[in-house]
Amino acid sequence: MPVTRSFRQLGRSLSLTALACSWPFLPSARGVEPPRTAQRVASRVGFLGVPCHPHVEWNDANVGRMQQLGFNAMQLNIAWGYRPNDEPLNLEDVVALPDGFAPTPGDKDRATIRTPEKIAARAEALRHRIALCQKFGMKTIFHFGAPNVLYPPQEPDVPLDQCISDDTVTARYVALVKAFHAAFPGVDDLLCYTYDQHAWLCSEAGNCPRCRGVPLHERVTPFVNTIGRTWRSLQPQGIVYWEPWELSAGQTYRCAELIDASCVGLALHSNIAEVQVALPADRWFRNLLTKAAERRIPVLGEVWTGSPTEEMEPYLHIAVPLATLRALRAVNNAGPLHGIKEYFGNVPDKEDPNLRMTGIFFANPDISDADALEQLARPYAAAAEGMVAFWTLSSEAIEMYPWDVSWLSREVGRSDPDHLLSAATLKGASWQTPSWQSSRRAAFLRTDQTTPPNFWMREDNQLRFEQTAAKLEAALAVADSLEGKVPDAYATTFHANVKELRALHRRVLAYAYHLRETNLADLLRGDAKRGLPVNQRTLDELRSLLRKDQANMEKPEPLAEAIAMLDADLPKFLETYFLPTGPSGKKEGWTITSE
């Protein structure tokens, strides 16, 4: 082919490519289309109380306040794994096991919490809540886990005591749903988990003779469909929202093709990893909304609508209303939704800027950040402008925080700024579920601890913690400037917010210090092994950091001894501090840099 002809064809090809790439940005033949109006979801679901603060009274004031904020449906129970305040978690907690079904090992294990007296007390509370919702014209949802199993089994290698492939188990839940409706005819919809909430499913690769070799999507959807059809036969407009929690992305996509769209909906965390304020509406969530829309399956997207969240637990007052607004907007814009639902719980009997921001969004999903913040701050009168700055910086800090490092980076209020002086790790978390062993490995940097974190992984998170701390410092500086200016009606909550924000700042700094100290000590050890002279810059930075860390711990020891050794005997220091030790048992749980 002649060279000139070749270049002409190449030029023509590049021109077509450029046109194709620019196509989405070209004006249409009808002119530039106006911005789309945000969808107004039909269902806006809240509930009272949170796991770490369950004692929120179901009364006219609180339910009425939720209605004023734009909620039109209420989940009737907190439904959290450790059963705060004896809240019901399973159908078996509010209705007796129907005749004809033998108690399982799980039933026997939980017999003490399911006495007739306790079932009756929960039932009475539930009827009170239903009546309140009906008084305010709000729909009701009862949340439960099924099949209710004893997990892990009492003996290793023994199949679960309830299996969804067992017709007897399906019959049991048909009977329980019927008994529940007879006892609580005012409940409109159900929300069912099939993992967690004291529910669990057999593995296709496990030891259950019924389930081995049968894909999960082929087993769980008939069970869910039976519950949905049973409920619809009792409640003609009722929906059973199924939460496909702990299923892999691929499994949920297949399940969306198999559930009965006439009576089963989906309740979805807005991220396959968890509900995360800074990471809402991930690709999985958007894909599943697309799949659901193809079959007109109603979907509830789950978010944080108030200040109490599992991420901040046990803090109740940290206000990040701009982050709340952005998360709500992202979820609302992700695809067709029937509703938006609170995931953790609400505390409406106190000032909650996040919850009020949710109300502003419900009233006008098209509202801009600036207009929403201005409206939110109006009650603060002369302090309004400062509050907007404070909330903006606090929101940006929380959006900067590395929620994606590990599931254990949640519940940050439970972490201990008095970290260990062994090498900083980044603790991973994982369980034997389909999602944890697949999809969530793309959502969290650490899902196990089989290897120590790489230098760069420690540095990455150290720098992100530092960025978070800087935003928090700026927010706290604004808060200091507002002292005495916040109206009395809001001062108590504002001060609680600032107190918790300072505590959060300490914890974020502790993570950053520990990670950097470990990397600096590793650098000094590496130089020594190579026979290089001591790098004075590294040594000076480490000394300075240890002193800052000591101040952050708010006590002299154990860092006073470490600093003294650093100055007196560097080789001994490097043989003593910031070395990997493996699990010590001293910092279990939420302090993610200490084992």
C-alpha positions as semicolon CSV with decimal commas, in nm:
position;residue;x (nm);y (nm);z (nm)
1;M;0,000;0,000;0,000
2;P;0,149;0,345;-0,090
3;V;0,260;0,542;0,213
4;T;0,045;0,845;0,126
5;R;-0,267;0,629;0,096
6;S;-0,182;0,462;0,426
7;F;-0,158;0,798;0,603
8;R;-0,486;0,916;0,442
9;Q;-0,663;0,606;0,577
10;L;-0,502;0,654;0,917
11;G;-0,615;1,016;0,923
12;R;-0,968;0,917;0,824
13;S;-0,969;0,651;1,096
14;L;-0,846;0,894;1,360
15;S;-1,112;1,146;1,257
16;L;-1,385;0,885;1,296
17;T;-1,241;0,783;1,633
18;A;-1,238;1,144;1,750
19;L;-1,598;1,186;1,637
20;A;-1,702;0,871;1,820
21;C;-1,523;0,977;2,137
22;S;-1,682;1,323;2,127
23;W;-2,030;1,191;2,049
24;P;-2,160;1,203;2,409
25;F;-2,060;1,569;2,430
26;L;-2,214;1,688;2,101
27;P;-2,543;1,884;2,121
28;S;-2,843;1,684;2,008
29;A;-3,045;1,777;1,703
30;R;-3,307;1,914;1,940
31;G;-3,054;2,137;2,113
32;V;-2,887;2,103;2,452
33;E;-3,106;1,898;2,683
34;P;-3,190;2,054;3,020
35;P;-3,061;1,891;3,337
36;R;-3,272;1,601;3,450
37;T;-3,489;1,644;3,755
38;A;-3,385;1,411;4,037
39;Q;-3,624;1,126;4,112
40;R;-3,857;1,157;4,411
41;V;-3,857;0,817;4,576
42;A;-4,191;0,680;4,689
43;S;-4,069;0,531;5,017
44;R;-3,852;0,704;5,277
45;V;-3,783;0,467;5,563
46;G;-3,642;0,550;5,906
47;F;-3,645;0,386;6,246
48;L;-3,598;0,484;6,607
49;G;-3,291;0,403;6,813
50;V;-2,947;0,283;6,711
51;P;-2,760;-0,027;6,829
52;C;-2,526;0,168;7,058
53;H;-2,809;0,396;7,180
54;P;-3,128;0,189;7,158
55;H;-3,333;0,369;7,422
56;V;-3,515;0,614;7,195
57;E;-3,879;0,624;7,291
58;W;-4,149;0,538;7,044
59;N;-4,384;0,828;7,113
60;D;-4,584;1,093;6,928
61;A;-4,301;1,344;6,939
62;N;-4,039;1,119;6,782
63;V;-4,259;0,956;6,519
64;G;-4,411;1,295;6,440
65;R;-4,065;1,445;6,402
66;M;-3,970;1,173;6,154
67;Q;-4,285;1,247;5,957
68;Q;-4,202;1,618;5,954
69;L;-3,860;1,537;5,810
70;G;-4,024;1,358;5,518
71;F;-4,011;0,995;5,626
72;N;-4,326;0,805;5,534
73;A;-4,237;0,454;5,654
74;M;-4,074;0,312;5,965
75;Q;-3,881;-0,004;6,036
76;L;-4,033;-0,134;6,357
77;N;-3,723;-0,285;6,519
78;I;-3,350;-0,213;6,539
79;A;-3,270;-0,573;6,431
80;W;-2,898;-0,585;6,511
81;G;-2,698;-0,899;6,573
82;Y;-2,628;-0,847;6,943
83;R;-2,996;-0,766;7,014
84;P;-2,963;-0,425;7,182
85;N;-3,238;-0,354;7,434
86;D;-3,380;-0,701;7,358
87;E;-3,502;-0,580;7,018
88;P;-3,651;-0,861;6,807
89;L;-3,419;-1,005;6,545
90;N;-3,615;-1,305;6,417
91;L;-3,978;-1,400;6,368
92;E;-3,929;-1,650;6,649
93;D;-3,870;-1,356;6,887
94;V;-4,226;-1,223;6,852
95;V;-4,438;-1,531;6,774
96;A;-4,419;-1,878;6,921
97;L;-4,300;-2,164;6,704
98;P;-4,617;-2,309;6,546
99;D;-4,727;-2,659;6,638
100;G;-4,583;-2,943;6,436
101;F;-4,224;-2,815;6,415
102;A;-3,961;-2,970;6,637
103;P;-3,725;-2,724;6,810
104;T;-3,384;-2,703;6,642
105;P;-3,049;-2,672;6,823
106;G;-3,075;-2,298;6,756
107;D;-3,421;-2,285;6,913
108;K;-3,292;-2,467;7,219
109;D;-2,988;-2,240;7,244
110;R;-3,211;-1,930;7,241
111;A;-3,488;-2,071;7,457
112;T;-3,406;-1,834;7,745
113;I;-3,469;-1,527;7,528
114;R;-3,787;-1,675;7,379
115;T;-3,993;-1,754;7,683
116;P;-4,367;-1,686;7,649
117;E;-4,326;-1,382;7,873
118;K;-4,047;-1,229;7,663
119;I;-4,226;-1,298;7,336
120;A;-4,539;-1,133;7,479
121;A;-4,345;-0,827;7,596
122;R;-4,184;-0,777;7,255
123;A;-4,521;-0,828;7,086
124;E;-4,681;-0,562;7,305
125;A;-4,404;-0,314;7,220
126;L;-4,440;-0,396;6,852
127;R;-4,815;-0,332;6,856
128;H;-4,753;0,003;7,024
129;R;-4,511;0,101;6,749
130;I;-4,750;-0,013;6,476
131;A;-5,030;0,196;6,627
132;L;-4,807;0,505;6,640
133;C;-4,711;0,464;6,276
134;Q;-5,074;0,422;6,175
135;K;-5,163;0,735;6,371
136;F;-4,915;0,935;6,163
137;G;-5,002;0,765;5,835
138;M;-4,668;0,589;5,803
139;K;-4,616;0,244;5,653
140;T;-4,445;-0,023;5,861
141;I;-4,168;-0,274;5,795
142;F;-4,061;-0,559;6,022
143;H;-3,699;-0,671;5,982
144;F;-3,590;-1,030;6,053
145;G;-3,332;-1,293;5,964
146;A;-3,424;-1,638;5,827
147;P;-3,356;-1,923;5,843
148;N;-3,268;-1,876;6,208
149;V;-2,970;-2,106;6,264
150;L;-2,712;-2,188;6,526
151;Y;-2,390;-2,064;6,369
152;P;-2,129;-2,191;6,391
153;P;-2,269;-2,540;6,456
154;Q;-2,208;-2,691;6,797
155;E;-1,983;-2,954;6,640
156;P;-1,739;-2,908;6,352
157;D;-1,834;-3,051;6,013
158;V;-2,200;-3,077;6,113
159;P;-2,448;-2,921;5,865
160;L;-2,651;-2,619;5,973
161;D;-2,955;-2,698;6,184
162;Q;-3,184;-2,528;5,931
163;C;-3,138;-2,549;5,555
164;I;-3,341;-2,363;5,294
165;S;-3,327;-2,670;5,067
166;D;-3,523;-2,864;5,331
167;D;-3,898;-2,850;5,263
168;T;-3,961;-2,870;5,637
169;V;-3,768;-2,545;5,691
170;T;-3,961;-2,370;5,416
171;A;-4,287;-2,494;5,568
172;R;-4,173;-2,365;5,908
173;Y;-4,125;-2,014;5,770
174;V;-4,454;-2,018;5,583
175;A;-4,619;-2,103;5,915
176;L;-4,421;-1,837;6,102
177;V;-4,509;-1,568;5,846
178;K;-4,877;-1,661;5,876
179;A;-4,856;-1,653;6,256
180;F;-4,680;-1,316;6,241
181;H;-4,949;-1,166;6,018
182;A;-5,223;-1,297;6,245
183;A;-5,052;-1,137;6,545
184;F;-4,956;-0,810;6,372
185;P;-5,200;-0,736;6,088
186;G;-5,087;-0,372;6,082
187;V;-4,745;-0,454;5,938
188;D;-4,728;-0,359;5,571
189;D;-4,397;-0,503;5,451
190;L;-4,122;-0,738;5,563
191;L;-3,744;-0,709;5,534
192;C;-3,561;-1,041;5,533
193;Y;-3,189;-1,116;5,565
194;T;-3,070;-1,468;5,478
195;Y;-2,718;-1,409;5,615
196;D;-2,650;-1,240;5,951
197;Q;-2,936;-1,151;6,187
198;H;-2,886;-1,505;6,326
199;A;-2,949;-1,641;5,977
200;W;-2,701;-1,835;5,763
201;L;-2,695;-2,039;5,443
202;C;-2,525;-2,363;5,345
203;S;-2,231;-2,345;5,107
204;E;-2,248;-2,514;4,769
205;A;-1,902;-2,650;4,851
206;G;-1,999;-2,745;5,206
207;N;-2,112;-3,063;5,375
208;C;-2,491;-3,030;5,344
209;P;-2,617;-3,323;5,135
210;R;-2,904;-3,114;4,995
211;C;-2,697;-2,811;4,895
212;R;-2,362;-2,949;4,786
213;G;-2,316;-2,881;4,415
214;V;-2,625;-2,660;4,388
215;P;-2,546;-2,290;4,321
216;L;-2,670;-2,054;4,591
217;H;-2,886;-1,847;4,356
218;E;-3,083;-2,162;4,269
219;R;-3,148;-2,236;4,637
220;V;-3,207;-1,902;4,804
221;T;-3,450;-1,750;4,552
222;P;-3,717;-2,023;4,587
223;F;-3,702;-1,976;4,964
224;V;-3,734;-1,597;4,938
225;N;-4,007;-1,625;4,674
226;T;-4,209;-1,854;4,899
227;I;-4,191;-1,602;5,183
228;G;-4,286;-1,323;4,941
229;R;-4,583;-1,511;4,797
230;T;-4,702;-1,612;5,142
231;W;-4,691;-1,252;5,261
232;R;-4,866;-1,125;4,949
233;S;-5,146;-1,378;5,003
234;L;-5,197;-1,228;5,349
235;Q;-5,122;-0,861;5,275
236;P;-5,248;-0,783;4,923
237;Q;-5,015;-0,483;4,876
238;G;-4,733;-0,621;5,087
239;I;-4,373;-0,658;4,972
240;V;-4,100;-0,876;5,118
241;Y;-3,778;-0,682;5,073
242;W;-3,490;-0,926;5,059
243;E;-3,144;-0,811;5,161
244;P;-2,897;-1,030;4,964
245;W;-2,633;-0,948;5,222
246;E;-2,312;-1,152;5,213
247;L;-2,379;-1,277;4,859
248;S;-2,118;-1,207;4,593
249;A;-2,186;-0,954;4,319
250;G;-2,233;-1,229;4,064
251;Q;-2,474;-1,417;4,288
252;T;-2,689;-1,108;4,344
253;Y;-2,708;-1,040;3,970
254;R;-2,836;-1,393;3,907
255;C;-3,077;-1,371;4,198
256;A;-3,224;-1,052;4,050
257;E;-3,323;-1,263;3,749
258;L;-3,493;-1,528;3,963
259;I;-3,685;-1,352;4,242
260;D;-4,060;-1,305;4,202
261;A;-4,090;-0,938;4,108
262;S;-4,463;-0,940;4,183
263;C;-4,409;-0,967;4,558
264;V;-4,033;-0,955;4,635
265;G;-3,823;-0,640;4,639
266;L;-3,459;-0,576;4,723
267;A;-3,307;-0,383;5,014
268;L;-2,949;-0,299;4,923
269;H;-2,656;-0,154;5,109
270;S;-2,546;0,132;4,886
271;N;-2,202;-0,031;4,853
272;I;-2,128;-0,404;4,834
273;A;-1,875;-0,361;5,116
274;E;-2,108;-0,185;5,360
275;V;-2,302;0,137;5,392
276;Q;-2,022;0,394;5,369
277;V;-2,088;0,767;5,372
278;A;-1,780;0,847;5,163
279;L;-1,820;0,562;4,913
280;P;-2,188;0,548;4,818
281;A;-2,347;0,399;4,509
282;D;-2,063;0,180;4,387
283;R;-2,066;-0,005;4,055
284;W;-2,231;-0,312;4,211
285;F;-2,516;-0,100;4,347
286;R;-2,567;0,072;4,012
287;N;-2,555;-0,256;3,823
288;L;-2,811;-0,413;4,053
289;L;-3,046;-0,115;4,013
290;T;-3,019;-0,164;3,637
291;K;-3,093;-0,536;3,673
292;A;-3,388;-0,466;3,904
293;A;-3,534;-0,203;3,672
294;E;-3,542;-0,454;3,386
295;R;-3,796;-0,658;3,585
296;R;-3,957;-0,370;3,780
297;I;-3,830;-0,501;4,110
298;P;-3,879;-0,237;4,383
299;V;-3,550;-0,145;4,552
300;L;-3,473;0,029;4,880
301;G;-3,125;0,187;4,887
302;E;-2,975;0,190;5,237
303;V;-2,776;0,489;5,364
304;W;-2,694;0,681;5,680
305;T;-2,956;0,955;5,724
306;G;-2,844;1,078;6,067
307;S;-2,531;1,143;6,273
308;P;-2,519;0,806;6,453
309;T;-2,360;0,553;6,217
310;E;-2,178;0,224;6,244
311;E;-1,872;0,400;6,104
312;M;-1,864;0,650;6,392
313;E;-1,994;0,421;6,665
314;P;-2,025;0,489;6,955
315;Y;-2,020;0,861;6,871
316;L;-2,369;1,003;6,823
317;H;-2,315;1,371;6,741
318;I;-2,052;1,406;6,468
319;A;-2,229;1,617;6,210
320;V;-2,124;1,576;5,847
321;P;-2,435;1,703;5,668
322;L;-2,260;1,783;5,342
323;A;-2,130;1,426;5,321
324;T;-2,482;1,305;5,405
325;L;-2,629;1,516;5,125
326;R;-2,372;1,395;4,873
327;A;-2,432;1,032;4,967
328;L;-2,809;1,071;4,940
329;R;-2,771;1,239;4,604
330;A;-2,535;0,969;4,473
331;V;-2,771;0,691;4,578
332;N;-3,074;0,872;4,442
333;N;-2,904;0,931;4,108
334;A;-2,766;0,577;4,074
335;G;-3,076;0,434;3,908
336;P;-3,447;0,368;3,958
337;L;-3,529;0,338;4,327
338;H;-3,852;0,270;4,509
339;G;-3,712;0,414;4,829
340;I;-3,427;0,528;5,048
341;K;-3,387;0,360;5,385
342;E;-3,189;0,431;5,700
343;Y;-2,952;0,148;5,783
344;F;-2,834;0,210;6,142
345;G;-3,117;0,402;6,311
346;N;-3,229;0,753;6,400
347;V;-3,229;0,964;6,715
348;P;-3,475;1,245;6,636
349;D;-3,518;1,372;6,992
350;K;-3,205;1,589;6,968
351;E;-3,058;1,829;6,714
352;D;-2,905;1,627;6,433
353;P;-2,778;1,830;6,136
354;N;-2,734;1,514;5,929
355;L;-3,094;1,410;5,988
356;R;-3,221;1,760;5,912
357;M;-3,014;1,759;5,593
358;T;-3,188;1,436;5,496
359;G;-3,520;1,614;5,543
360;I;-3,401;1,900;5,322
361;F;-3,300;1,652;5,054
362;F;-3,631;1,463;5,074
363;A;-3,814;1,792;5,022
364;N;-3,595;1,893;4,727
365;P;-3,360;1,631;4,577
366;D;-3,239;1,890;4,323
367;I;-3,108;2,130;4,587
368;S;-2,747;2,248;4,555
369;D;-2,485;2,204;4,825
370;A;-2,475;2,577;4,896
371;D;-2,852;2,620;4,920
372;A;-2,890;2,311;5,138
373;L;-2,620;2,424;5,381
374;E;-2,765;2,775;5,397
375;Q;-3,109;2,635;5,477
376;L;-2,965;2,396;5,735
377;A;-2,772;2,673;5,912
378;R;-3,054;2,931;5,935
379;P;-3,160;2,836;6,290
380;Y;-2,805;2,913;6,408
381;A;-2,866;3,284;6,340
382;A;-2,541;3,482;6,382
383;A;-2,337;3,160;6,388
384;A;-2,487;3,033;6,061
385;E;-2,196;3,122;5,834
386;G;-1,946;2,965;6,071
387;M;-2,157;2,651;6,104
388;V;-2,156;2,608;5,726
389;A;-1,775;2,625;5,731
390;F;-1,758;2,385;6,026
391;W;-1,991;2,130;5,867
392;T;-1,814;2,154;5,532
393;L;-1,471;2,086;5,682
394;S;-1,604;1,804;5,901
395;S;-1,770;1,646;5,599
396;E;-1,455;1,672;5,391
397;A;-1,256;1,510;5,672
398;I;-1,489;1,212;5,687
399;E;-1,484;1,181;5,309
400;M;-1,102;1,179;5,323
401;Y;-1,080;0,907;5,590
402;P;-0,957;0,571;5,448
403;W;-1,273;0,369;5,503
404;D;-1,152;0,132;5,234
405;V;-0,844;0,008;5,422
406;S;-1,033;-0,253;5,626
407;W;-1,376;-0,330;5,761
408;L;-1,216;-0,270;6,102
409;S;-1,160;0,095;6,017
410;R;-1,527;0,135;6,111
411;E;-1,650;0,201;6,465
412;V;-1,359;0,440;6,486
413;G;-1,479;0,575;6,818
414;R;-1,394;0,238;6,975
415;S;-1,028;0,253;6,871
416;D;-0,760;0,328;7,131
417;P;-0,514;0,613;7,066
418;D;-0,275;0,442;7,309
419;H;-0,144;0,210;7,037
420;L;0,114;-0,063;7,088
421;L;0,482;0,001;7,016
422;S;0,520;-0,306;6,798
423;A;0,518;-0,262;6,420
424;A;0,204;-0,098;6,290
425;T;-0,015;-0,334;6,096
426;L;-0,342;-0,276;5,914
427;K;-0,577;-0,537;6,052
428;G;-0,800;-0,704;5,799
429;A;-1,135;-0,868;5,860
430;S;-1,308;-1,145;5,672
431;W;-1,567;-1,418;5,722
432;Q;-1,666;-1,733;5,539
433;T;-1,933;-1,584;5,315
434;P;-1,945;-1,553;4,937
435;S;-1,898;-1,176;4,936
436;W;-1,607;-1,172;5,181
437;Q;-1,425;-1,437;4,981
438;S;-1,482;-1,254;4,651
439;S;-1,636;-0,912;4,589
440;R;-1,531;-0,743;4,912
441;R;-1,167;-0,818;4,838
442;A;-1,194;-0,538;4,583
443;A;-1,362;-0,307;4,834
444;F;-1,105;-0,328;5,117
445;L;-0,726;-0,315;5,095
446;R;-0,700;-0,565;5,379
447;T;-0,929;-0,862;5,424
448;D;-0,674;-1,085;5,599
449;Q;-0,348;-1,065;5,790
450;T;-0,149;-1,342;5,626
451;T;0,120;-1,092;5,528
452;P;0,228;-0,764;5,692
453;P;0,135;-0,445;5,507
454;N;0,384;-0,322;5,253
455;F;0,584;-0,002;5,321
456;W;0,377;0,183;5,062
457;M;0,048;0,054;5,198
458;R;0,144;0,183;5,541
459;E;0,251;0,512;5,386
460;D;-0,065;0,545;5,178
461;N;-0,288;0,513;5,482
462;Q;-0,058;0,725;5,700
463;L;-0,084;1,009;5,448
464;R;-0,461;0,972;5,420
465;F;-0,498;0,973;5,797
466;E;-0,284;1,289;5,804
467;Q;-0,507;1,452;5,544
468;T;-0,811;1,359;5,751
469;A;-0,649;1,501;6,065
470;A;-0,569;1,828;5,888
471;K;-0,933;1,872;5,786
472;L;-1,045;1,791;6,141
473;E;-0,800;2,047;6,281
474;A;-0,942;2,311;6,048
475;A;-1,297;2,220;6,151
476;L;-1,206;2,239;6,520
477;A;-1,046;2,580;6,468
478;V;-1,375;2,704;6,323
479;A;-1,561;2,545;6,615
480;D;-1,340;2,735;6,860
481;S;-1,427;3,061;6,684
482;L;-1,798;2,984;6,731
483;E;-1,777;2,941;7,107
484;G;-2,048;3,153;7,269
485;K;-2,217;3,232;6,937
486;V;-2,428;2,920;6,889
487;P;-2,788;2,972;7,009
488;D;-2,869;2,808;7,341
489;A;-3,116;2,567;7,180
490;Y;-2,831;2,413;6,980
491;A;-2,535;2,465;7,212
492;T;-2,550;2,132;7,397
493;T;-2,545;1,925;7,079
494;F;-2,279;2,148;6,924
495;H;-2,050;2,101;7,224
496;A;-2,107;1,724;7,215
497;N;-2,020;1,728;6,846
498;V;-1,696;1,919;6,909
499;K;-1,599;1,687;7,195
500;E;-1,646;1,380;6,977
501;L;-1,464;1,543;6,687
502;R;-1,163;1,608;6,911
503;A;-1,168;1,244;7,019
504;L;-1,185;1,135;6,656
505;H;-0,891;1,362;6,575
506;R;-0,682;1,190;6,844
507;R;-0,758;0,848;6,702
508;V;-0,678;0,950;6,346
509;L;-0,347;1,102;6,456
510;A;-0,260;0,788;6,651
511;Y;-0,301;0,581;6,336
512;A;-0,089;0,822;6,131
513;Y;0,187;0,840;6,393
514;H;0,206;0,464;6,444
515;L;0,227;0,390;6,071
516;R;0,497;0,650;6,007
517;E;0,700;0,551;6,315
518;T;0,707;0,194;6,189
519;N;0,825;0,293;5,843
520;L;1,094;0,523;5,986
521;A;1,221;0,250;6,217
522;D;1,230;0,010;5,921
523;L;1,432;0,263;5,721
524;L;1,686;0,298;6,002
525;R;1,711;-0,080;6,038
526;G;1,758;-0,114;5,663
527;D;2,040;0,141;5,665
528;A;2,212;-0,044;5,949
529;K;2,190;-0,376;5,764
530;R;2,349;-0,216;5,459
531;G;2,629;-0,068;5,666
532;L;2,516;0,286;5,589
533;P;2,558;0,574;5,831
534;V;2,259;0,684;6,036
535;N;2,031;0,905;5,828
536;Q;1,998;1,209;6,052
537;R;1,686;1,332;5,878
538;T;1,509;1,001;5,942
539;L;1,628;0,994;6,302
540;D;1,517;1,352;6,369
541;E;1,175;1,289;6,215
542;L;1,128;0,976;6,426
543;R;1,220;1,159;6,747
544;S;0,986;1,447;6,666
545;L;0,705;1,208;6,578
546;L;0,745;1,012;6,901
547;R;0,708;1,333;7,101
548;K;0,394;1,430;6,911
549;D;0,260;1,080;6,963
550;Q;0,336;1,105;7,335
551;A;0,136;1,427;7,356
552;N;-0,150;1,264;7,166
553;M;-0,153;0,971;7,411
554;E;-0,188;1,230;7,690
555;K;0,055;1,048;7,921
556;P;0,436;1,017;7,949
557;E;0,473;0,641;7,919
558;P;0,534;0,420;7,737
559;L;0,689;0,665;7,493
560;A;0,914;0,845;7,742
561;E;1,117;0,525;7,781
562;A;1,125;0,473;7,404
563;I;1,246;0,828;7,338
564;A;1,517;0,795;7,602
565;M;1,640;0,471;7,444
566;L;1,633;0,627;7,097
567;D;1,867;0,901;7,219
568;A;2,091;0,676;7,430
569;D;2,120;0,357;7,224
570;L;1,979;0,355;6,871
571;P;2,071;-0,011;6,795
572;K;1,893;-0,125;7,111
573;F;1,591;0,090;7,021
574;L;1,573;-0,074;6,679
575;E;1,591;-0,419;6,842
576;T;1,311;-0,326;7,083
577;Y;1,048;-0,108;6,913
578;F;0,825;-0,119;6,605
579;L;0,901;-0,481;6,527
580;P;0,635;-0,728;6,405
581;T;0,517;-0,949;6,691
582;G;0,196;-1,108;6,563
583;P;-0,127;-1,094;6,764
584;S;-0,065;-0,982;7,121
585;G;-0,424;-1,000;7,244
586;K;-0,381;-0,651;7,391
587;K;-0,562;-0,451;7,124
588;E;-0,839;-0,669;6,990
589;G;-1,094;-0,527;6,752
590;W;-1,105;-0,172;6,635
591;T;-0,751;-0,035;6,688
592;I;-0,644;-0,130;6,339
593;T;-0,270;-0,058;6,362
594;S;-0,218;-0,269;6,678
595;E;-0,246;-0,648;6,698
